[in-house]
Coordinates of C-alpha atoms and ligand atoms in Angstrom, one line a residue:
X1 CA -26.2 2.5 -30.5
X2 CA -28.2 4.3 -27.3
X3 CA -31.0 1.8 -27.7
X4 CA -28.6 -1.2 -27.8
X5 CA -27.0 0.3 -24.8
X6 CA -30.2 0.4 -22.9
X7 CA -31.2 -2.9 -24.1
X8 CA -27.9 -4.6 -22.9
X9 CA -27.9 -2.7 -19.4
X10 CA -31.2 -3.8 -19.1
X11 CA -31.2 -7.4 -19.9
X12 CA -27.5 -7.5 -17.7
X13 CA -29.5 -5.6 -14.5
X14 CA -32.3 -8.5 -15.2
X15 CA -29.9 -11.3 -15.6
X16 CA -27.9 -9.6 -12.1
X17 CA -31.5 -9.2 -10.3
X18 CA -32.1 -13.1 -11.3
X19 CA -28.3 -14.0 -10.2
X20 CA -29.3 -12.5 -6.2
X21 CA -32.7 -13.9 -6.4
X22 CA -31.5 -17.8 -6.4
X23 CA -28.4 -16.9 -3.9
X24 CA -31.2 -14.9 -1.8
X25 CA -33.2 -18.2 -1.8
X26 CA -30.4 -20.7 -1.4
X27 CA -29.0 -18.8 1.9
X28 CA -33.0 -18.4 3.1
X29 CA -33.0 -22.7 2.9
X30 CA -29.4 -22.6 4.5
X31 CA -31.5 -20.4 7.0
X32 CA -34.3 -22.2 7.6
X33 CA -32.3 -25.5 8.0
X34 CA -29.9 -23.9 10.5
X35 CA -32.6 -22.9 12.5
X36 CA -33.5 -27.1 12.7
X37 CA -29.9 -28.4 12.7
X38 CA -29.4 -28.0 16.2
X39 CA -32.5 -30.4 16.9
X40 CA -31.3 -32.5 14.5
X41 CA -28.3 -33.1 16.3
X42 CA -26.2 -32.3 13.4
X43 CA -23.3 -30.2 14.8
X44 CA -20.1 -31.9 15.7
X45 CA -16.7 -30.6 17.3
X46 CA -13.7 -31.1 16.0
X47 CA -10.2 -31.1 17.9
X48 CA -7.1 -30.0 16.5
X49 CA -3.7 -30.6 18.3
X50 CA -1.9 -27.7 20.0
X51 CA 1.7 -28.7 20.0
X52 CA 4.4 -27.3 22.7
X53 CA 7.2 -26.1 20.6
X54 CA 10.3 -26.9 22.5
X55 CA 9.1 -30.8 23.2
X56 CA 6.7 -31.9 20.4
X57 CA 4.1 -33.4 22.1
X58 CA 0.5 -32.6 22.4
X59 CA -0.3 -29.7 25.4
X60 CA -4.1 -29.7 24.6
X61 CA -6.8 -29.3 21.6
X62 CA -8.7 -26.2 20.2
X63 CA -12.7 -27.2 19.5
X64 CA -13.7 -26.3 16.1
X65 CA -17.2 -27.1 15.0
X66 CA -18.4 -29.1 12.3
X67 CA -22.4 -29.3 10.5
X68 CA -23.2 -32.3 8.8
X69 CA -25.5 -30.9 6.5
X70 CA -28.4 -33.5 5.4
X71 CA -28.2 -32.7 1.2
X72 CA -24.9 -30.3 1.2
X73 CA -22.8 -32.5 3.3
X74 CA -20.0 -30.4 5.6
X75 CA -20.9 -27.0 6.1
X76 CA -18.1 -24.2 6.8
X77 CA -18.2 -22.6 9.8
X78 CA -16.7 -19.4 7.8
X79 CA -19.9 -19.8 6.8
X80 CA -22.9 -20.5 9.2
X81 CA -21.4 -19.1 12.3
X82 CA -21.8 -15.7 10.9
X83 CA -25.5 -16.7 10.1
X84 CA -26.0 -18.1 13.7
X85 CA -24.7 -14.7 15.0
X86 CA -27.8 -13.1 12.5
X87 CA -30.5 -15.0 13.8
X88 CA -29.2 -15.3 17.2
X89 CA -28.6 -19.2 17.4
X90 CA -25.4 -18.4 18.3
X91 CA -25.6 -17.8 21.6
X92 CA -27.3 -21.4 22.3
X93 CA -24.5 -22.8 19.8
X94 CA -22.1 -21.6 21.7
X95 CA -23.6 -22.9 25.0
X96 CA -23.6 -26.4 23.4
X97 CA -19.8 -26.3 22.3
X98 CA -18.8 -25.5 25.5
X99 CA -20.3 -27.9 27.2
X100 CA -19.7 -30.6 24.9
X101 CA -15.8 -29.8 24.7
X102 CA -15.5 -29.4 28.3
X103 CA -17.0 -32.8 28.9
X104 CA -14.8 -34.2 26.3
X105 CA -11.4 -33.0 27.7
X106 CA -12.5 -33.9 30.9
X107 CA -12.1 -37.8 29.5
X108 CA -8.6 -37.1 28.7
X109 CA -5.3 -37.0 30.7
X110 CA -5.6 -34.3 32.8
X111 CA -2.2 -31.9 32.0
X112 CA -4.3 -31.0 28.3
X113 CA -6.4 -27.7 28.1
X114 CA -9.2 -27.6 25.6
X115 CA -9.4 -24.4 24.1
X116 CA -12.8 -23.1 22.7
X117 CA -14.0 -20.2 20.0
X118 CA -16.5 -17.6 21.5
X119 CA -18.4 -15.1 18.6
X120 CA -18.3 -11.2 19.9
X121 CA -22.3 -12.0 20.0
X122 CA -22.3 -14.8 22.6
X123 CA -19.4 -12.8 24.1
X124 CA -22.2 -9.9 24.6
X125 CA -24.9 -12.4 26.1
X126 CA -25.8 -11.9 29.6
X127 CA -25.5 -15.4 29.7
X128 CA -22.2 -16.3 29.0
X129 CA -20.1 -15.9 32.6
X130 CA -23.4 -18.9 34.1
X131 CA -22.8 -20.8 31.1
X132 CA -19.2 -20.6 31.5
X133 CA -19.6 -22.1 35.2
X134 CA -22.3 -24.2 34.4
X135 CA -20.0 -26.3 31.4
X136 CA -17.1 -26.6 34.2
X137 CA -19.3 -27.6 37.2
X138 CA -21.3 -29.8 34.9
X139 CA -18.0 -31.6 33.2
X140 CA -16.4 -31.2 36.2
X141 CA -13.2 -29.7 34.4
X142 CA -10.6 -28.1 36.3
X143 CA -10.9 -24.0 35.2
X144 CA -7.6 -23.8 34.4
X145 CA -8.2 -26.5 31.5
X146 CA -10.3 -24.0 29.6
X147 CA -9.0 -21.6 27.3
X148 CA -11.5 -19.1 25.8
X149 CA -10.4 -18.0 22.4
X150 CA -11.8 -14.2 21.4
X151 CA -10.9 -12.1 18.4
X152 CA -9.8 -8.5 18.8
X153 CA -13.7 -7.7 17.4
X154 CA -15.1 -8.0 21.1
X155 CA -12.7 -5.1 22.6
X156 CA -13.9 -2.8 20.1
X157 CA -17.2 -1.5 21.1
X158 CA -18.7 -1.6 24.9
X159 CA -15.1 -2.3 26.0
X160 CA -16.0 -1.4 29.8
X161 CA -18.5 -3.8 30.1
X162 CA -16.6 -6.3 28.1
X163 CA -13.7 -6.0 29.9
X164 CA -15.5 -6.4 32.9
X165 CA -16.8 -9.7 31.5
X166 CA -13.2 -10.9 30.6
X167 CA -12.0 -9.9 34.2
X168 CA -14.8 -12.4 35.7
X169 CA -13.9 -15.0 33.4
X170 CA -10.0 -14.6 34.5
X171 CA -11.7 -14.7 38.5
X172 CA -13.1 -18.3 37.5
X173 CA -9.6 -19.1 37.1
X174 CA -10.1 -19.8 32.7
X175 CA -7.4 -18.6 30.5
X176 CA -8.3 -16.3 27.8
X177 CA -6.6 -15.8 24.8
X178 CA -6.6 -13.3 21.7
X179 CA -7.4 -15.1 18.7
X180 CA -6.6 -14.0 14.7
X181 CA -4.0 -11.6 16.6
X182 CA -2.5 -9.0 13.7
X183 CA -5.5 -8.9 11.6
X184 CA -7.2 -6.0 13.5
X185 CA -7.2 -2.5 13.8
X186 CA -5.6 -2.0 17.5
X187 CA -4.0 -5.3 18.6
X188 CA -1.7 -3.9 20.3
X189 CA -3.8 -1.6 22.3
X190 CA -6.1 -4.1 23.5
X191 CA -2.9 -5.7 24.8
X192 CA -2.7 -2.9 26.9
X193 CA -6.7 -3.0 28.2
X194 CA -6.3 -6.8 28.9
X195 CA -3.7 -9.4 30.2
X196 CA -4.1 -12.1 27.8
X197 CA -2.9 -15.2 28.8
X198 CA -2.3 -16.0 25.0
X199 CA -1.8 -14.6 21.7
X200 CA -2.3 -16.9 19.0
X201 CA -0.7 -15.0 15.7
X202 CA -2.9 -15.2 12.4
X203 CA -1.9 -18.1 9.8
X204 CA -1.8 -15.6 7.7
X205 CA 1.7 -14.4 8.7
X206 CA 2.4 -18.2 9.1
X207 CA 1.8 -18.9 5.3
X208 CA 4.9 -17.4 3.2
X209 CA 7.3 -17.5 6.9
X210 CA 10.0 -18.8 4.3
X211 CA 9.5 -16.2 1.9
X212 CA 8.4 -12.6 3.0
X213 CA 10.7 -11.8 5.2
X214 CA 8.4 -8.9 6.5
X215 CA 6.1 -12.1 7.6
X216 CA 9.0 -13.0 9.7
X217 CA 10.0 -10.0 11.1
X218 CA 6.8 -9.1 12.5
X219 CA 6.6 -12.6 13.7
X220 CA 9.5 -12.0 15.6
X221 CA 8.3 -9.0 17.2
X222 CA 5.0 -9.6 18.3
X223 CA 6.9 -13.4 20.1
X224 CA 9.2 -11.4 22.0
X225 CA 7.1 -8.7 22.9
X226 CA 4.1 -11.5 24.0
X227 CA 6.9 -13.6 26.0
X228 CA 8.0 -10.7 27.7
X229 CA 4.9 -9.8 28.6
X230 CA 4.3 -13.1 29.7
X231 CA 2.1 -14.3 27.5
X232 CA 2.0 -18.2 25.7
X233 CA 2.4 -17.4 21.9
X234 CA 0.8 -19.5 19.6
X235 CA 1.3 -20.4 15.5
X236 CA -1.8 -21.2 13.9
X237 CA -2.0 -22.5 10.4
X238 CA 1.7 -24.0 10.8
X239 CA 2.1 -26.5 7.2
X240 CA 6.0 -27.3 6.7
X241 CA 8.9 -28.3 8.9
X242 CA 11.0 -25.1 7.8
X243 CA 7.9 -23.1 9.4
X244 CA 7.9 -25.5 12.9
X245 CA 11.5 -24.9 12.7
X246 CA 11.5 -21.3 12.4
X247 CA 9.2 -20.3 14.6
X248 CA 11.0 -22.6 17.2
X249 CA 14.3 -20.8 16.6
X250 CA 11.9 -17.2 17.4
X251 CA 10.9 -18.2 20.1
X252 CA 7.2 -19.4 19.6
X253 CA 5.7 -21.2 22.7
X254 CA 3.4 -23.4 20.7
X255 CA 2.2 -24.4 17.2
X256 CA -0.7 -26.1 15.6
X257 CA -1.5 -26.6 11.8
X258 CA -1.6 -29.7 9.4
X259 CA 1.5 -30.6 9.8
X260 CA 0.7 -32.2 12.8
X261 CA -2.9 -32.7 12.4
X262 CA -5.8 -31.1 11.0
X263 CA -9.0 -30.8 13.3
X264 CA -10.1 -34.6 13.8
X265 CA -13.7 -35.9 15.4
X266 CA -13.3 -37.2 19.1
X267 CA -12.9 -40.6 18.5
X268 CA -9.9 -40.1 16.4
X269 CA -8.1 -38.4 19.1
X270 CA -6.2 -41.6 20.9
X271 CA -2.9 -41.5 19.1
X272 CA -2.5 -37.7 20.7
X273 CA -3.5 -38.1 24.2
X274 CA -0.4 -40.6 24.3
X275 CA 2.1 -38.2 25.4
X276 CA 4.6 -39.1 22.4
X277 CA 6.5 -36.2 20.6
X278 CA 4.3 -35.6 17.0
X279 CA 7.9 -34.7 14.9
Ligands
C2E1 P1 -10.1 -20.0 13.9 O1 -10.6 -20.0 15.3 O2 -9.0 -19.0 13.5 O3 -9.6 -21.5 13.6 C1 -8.5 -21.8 12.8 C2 -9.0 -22.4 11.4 O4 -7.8 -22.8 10.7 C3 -9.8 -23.6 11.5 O5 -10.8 -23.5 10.4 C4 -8.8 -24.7 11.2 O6 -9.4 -25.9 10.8 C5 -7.9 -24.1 10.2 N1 -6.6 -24.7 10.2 C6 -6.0 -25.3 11.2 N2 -4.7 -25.7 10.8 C7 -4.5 -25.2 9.5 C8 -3.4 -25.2 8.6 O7 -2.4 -25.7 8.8 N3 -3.7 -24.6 7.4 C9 -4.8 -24.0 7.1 N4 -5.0 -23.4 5.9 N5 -5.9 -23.9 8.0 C10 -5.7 -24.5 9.2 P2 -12.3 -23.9 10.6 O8 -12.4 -25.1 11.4 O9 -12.9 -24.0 9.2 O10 -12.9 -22.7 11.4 C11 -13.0 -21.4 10.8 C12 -13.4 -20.4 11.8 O11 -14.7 -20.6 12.2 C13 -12.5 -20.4 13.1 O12 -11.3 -19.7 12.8 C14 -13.4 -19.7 14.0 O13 -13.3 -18.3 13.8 C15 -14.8 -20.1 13.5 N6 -15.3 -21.2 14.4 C16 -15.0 -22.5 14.3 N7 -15.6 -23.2 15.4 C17 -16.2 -22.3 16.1 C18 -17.0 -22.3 17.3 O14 -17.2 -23.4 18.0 N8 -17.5 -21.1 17.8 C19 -17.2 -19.9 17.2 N9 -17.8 -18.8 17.7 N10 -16.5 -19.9 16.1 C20 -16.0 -21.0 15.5
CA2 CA1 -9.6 -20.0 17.2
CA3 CA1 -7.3 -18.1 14.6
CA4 CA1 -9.9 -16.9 12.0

């Protein structure tokens, strides 16, 4: 019975070894061909509707990018962004998005902001404040257009020089906003290190709204305490009138999900720069 034992442990550590090596090679191709996609010109942005809660119509776009993948087709960013940040392609990425959505909502009517993702690594570069002036002076888009989405991650470590950072990006007249707000470990005490412009509470205490009822409770405190503060609070992730409804009724300043549009390439935009209420 020992010897089978062995046997079986070893041929299941083999079969385990084998099982990393092909996953270890497939994400060194994924890699490789990251590394190449950029001069490929195979990234793309996506815009997804932000919608003003009390009117229904349209009050700008978050950027969300897209890789067109030669043999694997569309490419998550849950899953190369986090491989850009590894082999530092983030930080040129980045520099692209934000230049390429600033020049985009420059083309539209002029009242919608355009609201773009920045990693806690490009949020580190030296670089990012110049590339944050070069994009607006380059797309000549009004500061107070841009909205820089950051997650509670870039407050955690260096926060004096990261602050600092966020204070110069407030001087250039850009909103900032906290991004994925509730899934950290101190949201509420970077609230206190920062004025953010924005909170934009996670989808997932969006996603059972109609039946947790700690979902909404929570979503009812961090609203008023944001509005009082005087932030804009944002609903991601927002699927089903009872949820636009509800969050209307607590307050919510704005919402954005499927049910009014899911992240669409720039040439599908027209029927939301219209003005017109979306429900
Ligand atoms: P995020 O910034 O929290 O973006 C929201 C995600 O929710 C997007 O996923 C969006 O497509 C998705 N979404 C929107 N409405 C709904 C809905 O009603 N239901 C559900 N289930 N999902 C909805 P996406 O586009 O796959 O992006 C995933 C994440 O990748 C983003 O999360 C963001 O963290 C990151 N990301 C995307 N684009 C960029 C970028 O340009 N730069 C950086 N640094 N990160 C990016
Ligand atoms: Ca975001
Ligand atoms: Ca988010
Ligand atoms: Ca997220």
């Amino acid at each position: 019975a020992l010897y089978r034992a062995k046997a079986d442990g070893r041929n299941t550590f083999h079969f385990f070894e084998q099982g990393m090596d092909s996953r270890l090679r497939a994400r060194r191709a994924l890699d490789l061909d990251l590394r190449n996609a950029m001069a490929a010109g195979e990234f793309e942005l996506y815009y997804q509707p932000v919608i003003t809660a009390r009117s229904s119509t349209v009050s700008g776009f978050e950027a969300l990018m897209r890789w067109h993948h030669r043999e694997r087709g569309m490419v998550s960013p849950a899953e190369f962004i986090p491989m850009a940040e590894e082999i530092g392609l983030i930080v040129p990425l980045g520099e692209w998005a934000l230049l390429q959505a600033c020049r985009e909502a420059a083309t539209w009517p002029a009242g919608l902001t355009i609201a773009v993702n920045l990693s806690p690594v490009q949020f580190k570069s030296r670089n990012l404040v110049p590339a944050v002036i070069n994009a607006l002076t380059s797309s000549g888009l009004a500061a107070s257009r841009l909205e820089l989405e950051i997650t509670e991650s870039v407050l955690l470590q260096e926060s004096e020089v990261n602050l600092a950072t966020l204070h110069q990006l407030r001087e250039l007249g850009v909103h900032i906003s906290m991004d994925d707000f509730g899934t950290g470990y101190s949201s509420l005490g970077y609230l206190r290190q920062f004025p953010f412009d924005k909170i934009k509470i996670d989808q997932s205490f969006i996603k059972e709204l109609a039946e947790n009822p700690q979902d909404a409770a929570i979503v009812r405190a961090v609203t008023g305490l944001g509005i009082s503060l005087g932030m804009t609070i944002t609903a991601e992730g927002v699927e089903t009138q009872f949820q636009f409804d509800r969050l209307r009724l607590e307050g919510c300043t704005e919402v954005q999900g499927y049910l009014f549009s899911p992240p669409r390439p720039a040439s599908a935009l027209g029927p939301f720069l219209t003005g017109r209420q979306m429900t």
